[in-house]
PDB file of C-alpha atoms and ligand atoms in Angstrom:
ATOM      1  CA  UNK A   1      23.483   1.470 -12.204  1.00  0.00           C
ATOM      2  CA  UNK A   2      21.557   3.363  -9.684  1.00  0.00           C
ATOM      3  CA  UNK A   3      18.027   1.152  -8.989  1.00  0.00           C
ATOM      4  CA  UNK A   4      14.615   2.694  -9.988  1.00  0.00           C
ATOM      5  CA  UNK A   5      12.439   3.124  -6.731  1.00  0.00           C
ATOM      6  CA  UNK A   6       8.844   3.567  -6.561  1.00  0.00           C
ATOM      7  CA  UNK A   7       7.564   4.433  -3.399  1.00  0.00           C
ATOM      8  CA  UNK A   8       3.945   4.366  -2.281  1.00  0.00           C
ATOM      9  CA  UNK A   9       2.289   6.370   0.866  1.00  0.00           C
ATOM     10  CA  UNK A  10      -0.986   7.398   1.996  1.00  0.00           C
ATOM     11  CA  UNK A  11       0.160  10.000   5.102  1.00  0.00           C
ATOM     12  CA  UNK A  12       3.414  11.446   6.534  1.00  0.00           C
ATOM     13  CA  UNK A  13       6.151   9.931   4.496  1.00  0.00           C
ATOM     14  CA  UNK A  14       9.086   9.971   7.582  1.00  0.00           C
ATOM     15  CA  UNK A  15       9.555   6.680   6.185  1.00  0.00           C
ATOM     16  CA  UNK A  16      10.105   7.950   2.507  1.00  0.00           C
ATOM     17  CA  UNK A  17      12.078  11.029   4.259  1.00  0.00           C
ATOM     18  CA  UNK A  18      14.490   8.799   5.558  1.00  0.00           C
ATOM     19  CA  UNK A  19      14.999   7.014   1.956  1.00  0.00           C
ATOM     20  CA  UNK A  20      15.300  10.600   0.313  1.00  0.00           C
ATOM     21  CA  UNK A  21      17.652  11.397   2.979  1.00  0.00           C
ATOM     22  CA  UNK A  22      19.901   8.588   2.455  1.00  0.00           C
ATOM     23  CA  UNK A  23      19.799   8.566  -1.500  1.00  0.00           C
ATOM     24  CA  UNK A  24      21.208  12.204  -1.061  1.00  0.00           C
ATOM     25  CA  UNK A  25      23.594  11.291   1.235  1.00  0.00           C
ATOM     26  CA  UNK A  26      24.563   8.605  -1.236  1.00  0.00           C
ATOM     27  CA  UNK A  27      23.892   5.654   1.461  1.00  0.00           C
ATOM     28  CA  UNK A  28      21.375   4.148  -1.075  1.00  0.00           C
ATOM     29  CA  UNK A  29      22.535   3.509  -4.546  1.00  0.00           C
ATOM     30  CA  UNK A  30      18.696   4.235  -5.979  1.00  0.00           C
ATOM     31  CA  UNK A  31      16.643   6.590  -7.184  1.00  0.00           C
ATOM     32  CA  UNK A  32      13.243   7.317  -6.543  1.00  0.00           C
ATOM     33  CA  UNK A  33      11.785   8.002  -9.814  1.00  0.00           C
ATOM     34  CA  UNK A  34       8.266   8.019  -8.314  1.00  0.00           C
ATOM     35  CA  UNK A  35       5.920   8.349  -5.156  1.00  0.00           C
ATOM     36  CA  UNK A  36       2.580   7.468  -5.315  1.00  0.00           C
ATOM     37  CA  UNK A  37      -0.113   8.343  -2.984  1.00  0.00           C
ATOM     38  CA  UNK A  38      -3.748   7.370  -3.022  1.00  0.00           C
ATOM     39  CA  UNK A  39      -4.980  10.334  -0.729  1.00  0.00           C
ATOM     40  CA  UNK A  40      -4.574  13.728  -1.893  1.00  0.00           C
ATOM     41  CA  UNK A  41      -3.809  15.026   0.955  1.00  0.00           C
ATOM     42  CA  UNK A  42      -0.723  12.645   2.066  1.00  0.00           C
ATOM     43  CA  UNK A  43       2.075  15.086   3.537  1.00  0.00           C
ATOM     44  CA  UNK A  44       4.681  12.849   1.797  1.00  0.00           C
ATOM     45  CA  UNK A  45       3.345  14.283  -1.388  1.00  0.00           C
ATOM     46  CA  UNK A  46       5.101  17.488  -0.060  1.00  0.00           C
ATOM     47  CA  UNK A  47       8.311  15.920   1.077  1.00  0.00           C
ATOM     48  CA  UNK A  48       8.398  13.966  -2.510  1.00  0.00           C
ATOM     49  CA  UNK A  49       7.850  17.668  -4.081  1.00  0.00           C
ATOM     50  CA  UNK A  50      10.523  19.068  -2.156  1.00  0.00           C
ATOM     51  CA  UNK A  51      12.746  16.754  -3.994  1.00  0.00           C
ATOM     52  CA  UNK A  52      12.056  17.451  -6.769  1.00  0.00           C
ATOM     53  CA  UNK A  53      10.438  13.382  -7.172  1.00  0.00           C
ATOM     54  CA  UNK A  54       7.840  13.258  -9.516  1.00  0.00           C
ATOM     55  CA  UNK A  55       4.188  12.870  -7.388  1.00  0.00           C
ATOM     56  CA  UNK A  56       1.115  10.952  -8.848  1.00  0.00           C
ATOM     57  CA  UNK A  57      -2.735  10.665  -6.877  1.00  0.00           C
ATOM     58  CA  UNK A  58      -4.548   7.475  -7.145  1.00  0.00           C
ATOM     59  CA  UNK A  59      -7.430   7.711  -4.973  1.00  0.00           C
ATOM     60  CA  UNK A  60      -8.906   4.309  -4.793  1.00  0.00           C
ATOM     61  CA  UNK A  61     -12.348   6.101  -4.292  1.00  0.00           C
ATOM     62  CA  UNK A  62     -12.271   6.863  -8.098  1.00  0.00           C
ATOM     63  CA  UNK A  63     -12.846   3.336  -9.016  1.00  0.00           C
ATOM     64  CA  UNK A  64     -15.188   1.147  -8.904  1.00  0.00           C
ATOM     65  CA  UNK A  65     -13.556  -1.850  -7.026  1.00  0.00           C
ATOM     66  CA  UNK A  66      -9.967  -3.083  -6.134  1.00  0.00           C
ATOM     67  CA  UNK A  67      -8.966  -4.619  -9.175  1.00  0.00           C
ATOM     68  CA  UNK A  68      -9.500  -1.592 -11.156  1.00  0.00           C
ATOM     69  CA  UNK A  69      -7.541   0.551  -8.723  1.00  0.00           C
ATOM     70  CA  UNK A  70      -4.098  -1.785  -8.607  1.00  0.00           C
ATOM     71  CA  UNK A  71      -4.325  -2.190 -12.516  1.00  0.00           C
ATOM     72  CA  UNK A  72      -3.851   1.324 -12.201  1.00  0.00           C
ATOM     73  CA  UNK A  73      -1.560   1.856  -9.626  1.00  0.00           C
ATOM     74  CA  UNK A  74       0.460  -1.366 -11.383  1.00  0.00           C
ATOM     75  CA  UNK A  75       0.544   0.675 -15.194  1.00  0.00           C
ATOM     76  CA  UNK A  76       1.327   3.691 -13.127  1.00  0.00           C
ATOM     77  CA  UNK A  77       4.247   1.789 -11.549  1.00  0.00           C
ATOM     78  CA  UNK A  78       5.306   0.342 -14.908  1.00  0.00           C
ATOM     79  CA  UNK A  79       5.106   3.641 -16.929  1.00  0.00           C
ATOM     80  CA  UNK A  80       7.872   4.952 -14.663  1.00  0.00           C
ATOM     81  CA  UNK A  81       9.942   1.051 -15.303  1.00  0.00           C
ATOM     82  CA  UNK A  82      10.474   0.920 -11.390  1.00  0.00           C
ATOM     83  CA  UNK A  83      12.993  -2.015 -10.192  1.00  0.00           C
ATOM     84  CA  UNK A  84      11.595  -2.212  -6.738  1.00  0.00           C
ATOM     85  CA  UNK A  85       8.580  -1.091  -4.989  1.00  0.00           C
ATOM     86  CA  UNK A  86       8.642   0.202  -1.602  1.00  0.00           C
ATOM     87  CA  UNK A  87       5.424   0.498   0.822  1.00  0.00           C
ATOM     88  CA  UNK A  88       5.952   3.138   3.358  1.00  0.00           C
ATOM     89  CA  UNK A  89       2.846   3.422   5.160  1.00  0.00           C
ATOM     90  CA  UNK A  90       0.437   3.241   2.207  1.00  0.00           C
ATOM     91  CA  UNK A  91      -2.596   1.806   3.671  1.00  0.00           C
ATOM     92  CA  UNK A  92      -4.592  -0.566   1.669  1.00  0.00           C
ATOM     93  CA  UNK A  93      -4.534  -4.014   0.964  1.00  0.00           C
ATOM     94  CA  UNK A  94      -3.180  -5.236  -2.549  1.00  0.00           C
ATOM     95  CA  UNK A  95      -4.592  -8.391  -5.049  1.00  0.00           C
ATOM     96  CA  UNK A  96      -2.592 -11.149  -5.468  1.00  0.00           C
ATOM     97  CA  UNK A  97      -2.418 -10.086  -9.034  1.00  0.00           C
ATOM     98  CA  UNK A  98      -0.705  -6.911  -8.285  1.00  0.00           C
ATOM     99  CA  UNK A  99       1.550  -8.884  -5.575  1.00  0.00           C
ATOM    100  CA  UNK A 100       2.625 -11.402  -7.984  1.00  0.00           C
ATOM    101  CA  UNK A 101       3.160  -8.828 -10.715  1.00  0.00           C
ATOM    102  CA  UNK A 102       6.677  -6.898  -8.382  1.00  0.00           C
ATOM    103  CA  UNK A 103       6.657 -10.680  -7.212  1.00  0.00           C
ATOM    104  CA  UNK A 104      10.234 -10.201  -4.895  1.00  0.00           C
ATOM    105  CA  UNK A 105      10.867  -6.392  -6.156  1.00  0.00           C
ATOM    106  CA  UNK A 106       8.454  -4.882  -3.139  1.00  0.00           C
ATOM    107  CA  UNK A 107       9.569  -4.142   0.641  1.00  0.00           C
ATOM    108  CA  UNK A 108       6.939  -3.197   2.871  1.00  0.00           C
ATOM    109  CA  UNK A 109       7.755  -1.995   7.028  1.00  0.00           C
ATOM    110  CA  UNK A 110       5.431  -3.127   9.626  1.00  0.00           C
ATOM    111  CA  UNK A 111       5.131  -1.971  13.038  1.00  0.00           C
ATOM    112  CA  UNK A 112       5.824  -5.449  15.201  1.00  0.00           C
ATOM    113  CA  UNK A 113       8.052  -8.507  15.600  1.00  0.00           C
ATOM    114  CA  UNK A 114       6.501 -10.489  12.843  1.00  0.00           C
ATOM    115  CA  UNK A 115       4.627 -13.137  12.349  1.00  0.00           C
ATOM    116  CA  UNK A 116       3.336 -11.377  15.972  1.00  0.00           C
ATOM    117  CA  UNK A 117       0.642  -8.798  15.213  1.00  0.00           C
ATOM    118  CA  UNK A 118       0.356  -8.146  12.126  1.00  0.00           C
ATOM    119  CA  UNK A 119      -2.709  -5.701  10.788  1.00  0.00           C
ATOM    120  CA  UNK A 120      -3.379  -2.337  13.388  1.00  0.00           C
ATOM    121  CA  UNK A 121      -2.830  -1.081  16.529  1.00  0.00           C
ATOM    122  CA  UNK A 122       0.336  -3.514  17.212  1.00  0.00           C
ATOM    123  CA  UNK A 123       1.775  -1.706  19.477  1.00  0.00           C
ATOM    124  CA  UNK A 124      -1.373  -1.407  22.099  1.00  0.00           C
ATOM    125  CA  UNK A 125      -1.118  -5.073  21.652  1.00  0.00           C
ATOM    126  CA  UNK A 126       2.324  -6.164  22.349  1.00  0.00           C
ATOM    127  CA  UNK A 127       1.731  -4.028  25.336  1.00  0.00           C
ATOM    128  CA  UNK A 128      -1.510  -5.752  26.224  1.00  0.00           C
ATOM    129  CA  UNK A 129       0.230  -9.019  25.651  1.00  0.00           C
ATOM    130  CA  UNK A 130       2.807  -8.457  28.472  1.00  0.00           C
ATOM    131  CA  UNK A 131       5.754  -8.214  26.216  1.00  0.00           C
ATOM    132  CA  UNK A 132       8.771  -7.423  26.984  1.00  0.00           C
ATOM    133  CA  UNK A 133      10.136  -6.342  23.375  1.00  0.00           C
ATOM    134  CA  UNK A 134       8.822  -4.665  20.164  1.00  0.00           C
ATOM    135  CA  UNK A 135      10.255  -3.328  17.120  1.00  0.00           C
ATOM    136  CA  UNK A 136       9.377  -3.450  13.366  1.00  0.00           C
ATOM    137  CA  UNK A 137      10.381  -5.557  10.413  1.00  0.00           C
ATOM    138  CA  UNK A 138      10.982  -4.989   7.172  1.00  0.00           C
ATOM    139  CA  UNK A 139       9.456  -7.564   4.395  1.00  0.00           C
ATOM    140  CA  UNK A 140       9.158  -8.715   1.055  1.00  0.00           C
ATOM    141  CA  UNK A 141       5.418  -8.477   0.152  1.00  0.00           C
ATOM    142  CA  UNK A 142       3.366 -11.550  -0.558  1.00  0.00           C
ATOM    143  CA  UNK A 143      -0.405 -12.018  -1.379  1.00  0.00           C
ATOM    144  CA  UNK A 144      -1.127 -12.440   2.867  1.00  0.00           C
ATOM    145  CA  UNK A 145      -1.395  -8.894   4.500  1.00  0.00           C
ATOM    146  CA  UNK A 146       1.832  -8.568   6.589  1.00  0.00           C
ATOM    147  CA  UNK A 147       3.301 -11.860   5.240  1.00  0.00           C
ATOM    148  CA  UNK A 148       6.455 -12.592   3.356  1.00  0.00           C
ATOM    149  CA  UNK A 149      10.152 -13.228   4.030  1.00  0.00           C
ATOM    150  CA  UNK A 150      11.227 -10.796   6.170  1.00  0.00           C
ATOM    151  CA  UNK A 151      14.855  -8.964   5.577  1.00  0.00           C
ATOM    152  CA  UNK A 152      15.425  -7.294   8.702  1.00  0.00           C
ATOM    153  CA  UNK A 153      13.967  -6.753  12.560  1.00  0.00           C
ATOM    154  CA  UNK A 154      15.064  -3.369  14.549  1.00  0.00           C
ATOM    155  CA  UNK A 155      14.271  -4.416  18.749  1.00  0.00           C
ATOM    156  CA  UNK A 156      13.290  -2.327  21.341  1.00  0.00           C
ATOM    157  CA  UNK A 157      12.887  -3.102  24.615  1.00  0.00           C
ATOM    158  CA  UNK A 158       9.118  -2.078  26.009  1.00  0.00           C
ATOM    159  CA  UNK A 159       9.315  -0.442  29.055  1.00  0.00           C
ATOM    160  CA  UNK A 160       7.240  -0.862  32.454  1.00  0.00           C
ATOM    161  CA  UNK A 161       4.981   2.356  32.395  1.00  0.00           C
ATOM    162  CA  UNK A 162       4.922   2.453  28.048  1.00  0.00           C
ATOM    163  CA  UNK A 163       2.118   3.713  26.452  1.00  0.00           C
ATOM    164  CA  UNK A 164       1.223   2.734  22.976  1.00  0.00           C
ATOM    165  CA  UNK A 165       1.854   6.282  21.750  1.00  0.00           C
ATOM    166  CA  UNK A 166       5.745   6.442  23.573  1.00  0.00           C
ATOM    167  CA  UNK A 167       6.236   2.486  21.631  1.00  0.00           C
ATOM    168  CA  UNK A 168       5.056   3.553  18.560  1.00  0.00           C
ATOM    169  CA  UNK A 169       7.550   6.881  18.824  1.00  0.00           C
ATOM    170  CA  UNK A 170      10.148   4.496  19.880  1.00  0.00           C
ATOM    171  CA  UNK A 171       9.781   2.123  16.893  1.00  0.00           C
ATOM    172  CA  UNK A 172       9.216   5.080  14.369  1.00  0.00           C
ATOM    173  CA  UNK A 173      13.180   6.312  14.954  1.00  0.00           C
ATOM    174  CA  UNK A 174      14.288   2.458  14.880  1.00  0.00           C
ATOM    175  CA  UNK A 175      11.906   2.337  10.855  1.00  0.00           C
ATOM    176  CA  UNK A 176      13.848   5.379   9.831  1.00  0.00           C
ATOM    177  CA  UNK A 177      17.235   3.192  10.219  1.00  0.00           C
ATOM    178  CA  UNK A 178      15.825  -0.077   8.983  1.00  0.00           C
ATOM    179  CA  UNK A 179      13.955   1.020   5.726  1.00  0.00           C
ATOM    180  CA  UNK A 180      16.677   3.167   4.039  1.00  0.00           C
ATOM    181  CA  UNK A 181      19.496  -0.168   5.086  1.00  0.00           C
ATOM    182  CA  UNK A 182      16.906  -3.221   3.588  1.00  0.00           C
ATOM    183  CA  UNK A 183      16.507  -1.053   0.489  1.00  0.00           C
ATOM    184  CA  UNK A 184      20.536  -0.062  -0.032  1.00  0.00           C
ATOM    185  CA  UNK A 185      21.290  -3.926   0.827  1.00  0.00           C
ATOM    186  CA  UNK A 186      18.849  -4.418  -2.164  1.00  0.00           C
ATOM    187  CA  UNK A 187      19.929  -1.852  -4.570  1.00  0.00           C
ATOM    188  CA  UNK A 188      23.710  -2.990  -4.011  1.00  0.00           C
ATOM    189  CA  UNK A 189      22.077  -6.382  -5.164  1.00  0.00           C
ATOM    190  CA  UNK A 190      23.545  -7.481  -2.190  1.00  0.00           C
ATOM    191  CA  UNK A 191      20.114  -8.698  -0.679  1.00  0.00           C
ATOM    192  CA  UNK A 192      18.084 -11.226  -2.804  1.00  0.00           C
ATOM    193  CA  UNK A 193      14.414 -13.061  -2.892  1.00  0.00           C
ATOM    194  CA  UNK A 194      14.580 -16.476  -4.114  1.00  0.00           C
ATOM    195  CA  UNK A 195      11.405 -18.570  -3.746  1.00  0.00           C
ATOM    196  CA  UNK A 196      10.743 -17.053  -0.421  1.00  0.00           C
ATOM    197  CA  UNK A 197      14.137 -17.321   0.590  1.00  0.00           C
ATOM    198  CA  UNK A 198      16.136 -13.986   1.514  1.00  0.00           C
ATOM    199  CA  UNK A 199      20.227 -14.118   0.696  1.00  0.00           C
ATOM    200  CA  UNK A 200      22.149 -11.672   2.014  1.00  0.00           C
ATOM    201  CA  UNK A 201      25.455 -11.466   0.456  1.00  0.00           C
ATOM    202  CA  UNK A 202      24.670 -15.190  -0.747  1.00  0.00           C
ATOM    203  CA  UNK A 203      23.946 -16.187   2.821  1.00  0.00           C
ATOM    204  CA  UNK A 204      20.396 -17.240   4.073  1.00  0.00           C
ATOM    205  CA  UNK A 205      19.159 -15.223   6.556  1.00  0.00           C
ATOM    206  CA  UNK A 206      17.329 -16.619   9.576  1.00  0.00           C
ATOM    207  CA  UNK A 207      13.135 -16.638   9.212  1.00  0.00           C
ATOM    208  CA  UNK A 208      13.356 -13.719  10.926  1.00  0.00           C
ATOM    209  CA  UNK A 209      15.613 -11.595   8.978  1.00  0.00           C
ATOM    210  CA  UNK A 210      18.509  -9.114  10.394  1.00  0.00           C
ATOM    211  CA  UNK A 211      18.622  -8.164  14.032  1.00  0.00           C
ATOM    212  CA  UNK A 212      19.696  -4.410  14.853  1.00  0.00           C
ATOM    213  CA  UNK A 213      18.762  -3.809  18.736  1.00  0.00           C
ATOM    214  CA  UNK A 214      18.252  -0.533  20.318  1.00  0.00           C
TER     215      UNK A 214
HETATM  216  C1  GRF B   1       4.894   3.297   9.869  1.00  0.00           C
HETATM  217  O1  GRF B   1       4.704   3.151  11.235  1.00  0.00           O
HETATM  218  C2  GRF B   1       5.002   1.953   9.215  1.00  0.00           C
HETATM  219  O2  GRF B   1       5.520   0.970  10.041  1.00  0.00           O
HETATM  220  C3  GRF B   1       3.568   1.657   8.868  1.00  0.00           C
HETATM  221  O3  GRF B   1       3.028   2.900   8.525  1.00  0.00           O
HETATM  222  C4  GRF B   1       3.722   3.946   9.174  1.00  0.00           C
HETATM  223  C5  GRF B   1       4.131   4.940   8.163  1.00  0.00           C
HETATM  224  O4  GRF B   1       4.701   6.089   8.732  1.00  0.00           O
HETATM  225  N1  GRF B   1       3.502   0.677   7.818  1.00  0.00           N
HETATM  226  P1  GRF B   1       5.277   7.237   7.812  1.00  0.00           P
HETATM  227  O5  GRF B   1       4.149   7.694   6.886  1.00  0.00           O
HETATM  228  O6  GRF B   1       6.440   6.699   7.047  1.00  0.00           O
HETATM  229  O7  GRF B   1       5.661   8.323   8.759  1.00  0.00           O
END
């Protein structure tokens, strides 16, 4: 049975490009059945259209405070009986109550090594911070912003003369290999979330998930 995917965005989408792209190339054993975007003018929208995906809008700015917005977003998510949630570069910050509620059925890609950096501008950082590697990581999604058991880490190695704008380009290729792998590995069932624990193919994976280097 092919796994029900929402995915939510607020800009480009590369990320959900590269899970489109491996769904049709029958890499990921899912569907999307839905991508949500709370700015109207998200490009993903488009890429989501193009596939014939079903779109929805939530802009938060049409209610009146979080909670109302992520009871939305969480009967939008329902409506469409979505199996696993995937942030890909959807920019705001979620209750606990709507955490809880896809409590080990949402992924979420961050641009650093975590636990280092999480929040903005990680790359400028790792740079500032003299070090030597950067990457992203792919997560399971608990109530702390950038927190959770992560599933997988892609490496790069930062180079002498980097700027934050040649990392970040660097990392964004590695994302497009990591996000559409963590969500197959979890649509084959073959990846699992047990009380903060990730199994992959019944074995525990390190705190720090799945290395791929580049
Ligand atoms: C990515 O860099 C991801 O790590 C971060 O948001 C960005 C989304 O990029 N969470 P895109 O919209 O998928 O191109």
């Amino acid at each position: 049975m092919k796994k029900r995917i929402a995915v939510l965005i607020s800009g480009s989408g590369s990320n959900l490009q590269a899970i489109i792209d491996a769904i049709n190339d029958k890499s990921i054993n899912g569907e999307i059945v839905v991508v949500i975007s709370n700015r109207a003018d998200a490009y993903g929208l488009s890429r989501a259209k193009q596939a014939n995906i079903a779109t929805k809008v939530l802009q938060h700015t049409d209610y009146q405070n979080r909670i109302d917005f992520d009871q939305a977003l969480l009967k939008t998510i329902d409506h469409y009986q979505a199996e696993l949630v995937v942030l890909a570069g959807f920019m705001r910050i979620l209750s606990a109550e709507f955490v809880n509620h896809f409590a080990d059925k949402m992924l979420n890609i961050h641009p650093s090594l975590l636990p280092k950096y999480k929040g903005l501008t990680t790359h400028q950082r790792a740079i500032d911070a003299g070090d030597k590697l950067h990457g992203c990581s792919v997560h399971f999604v608990t109530a702390q912003l950038d927190d959770g058991p992560i599933a997988l880490q892609t490496i790069v190695a930062i180079a002498a003369d980097e700027s934050a704008a040649s990392l970040q380009k660097k990392v964004h290729v590695t994302e497009h290999i990591a996000y559409p792998k963590v969500v197959a590995w979890y649509c084959d069932e073959r990846l699992k979330c047990i009380e903060n624990k990730l199994y992959l193919d019944s074995e525990l994976l390190s705190e720090t998930g799945f290395k791929l280097s580049f």
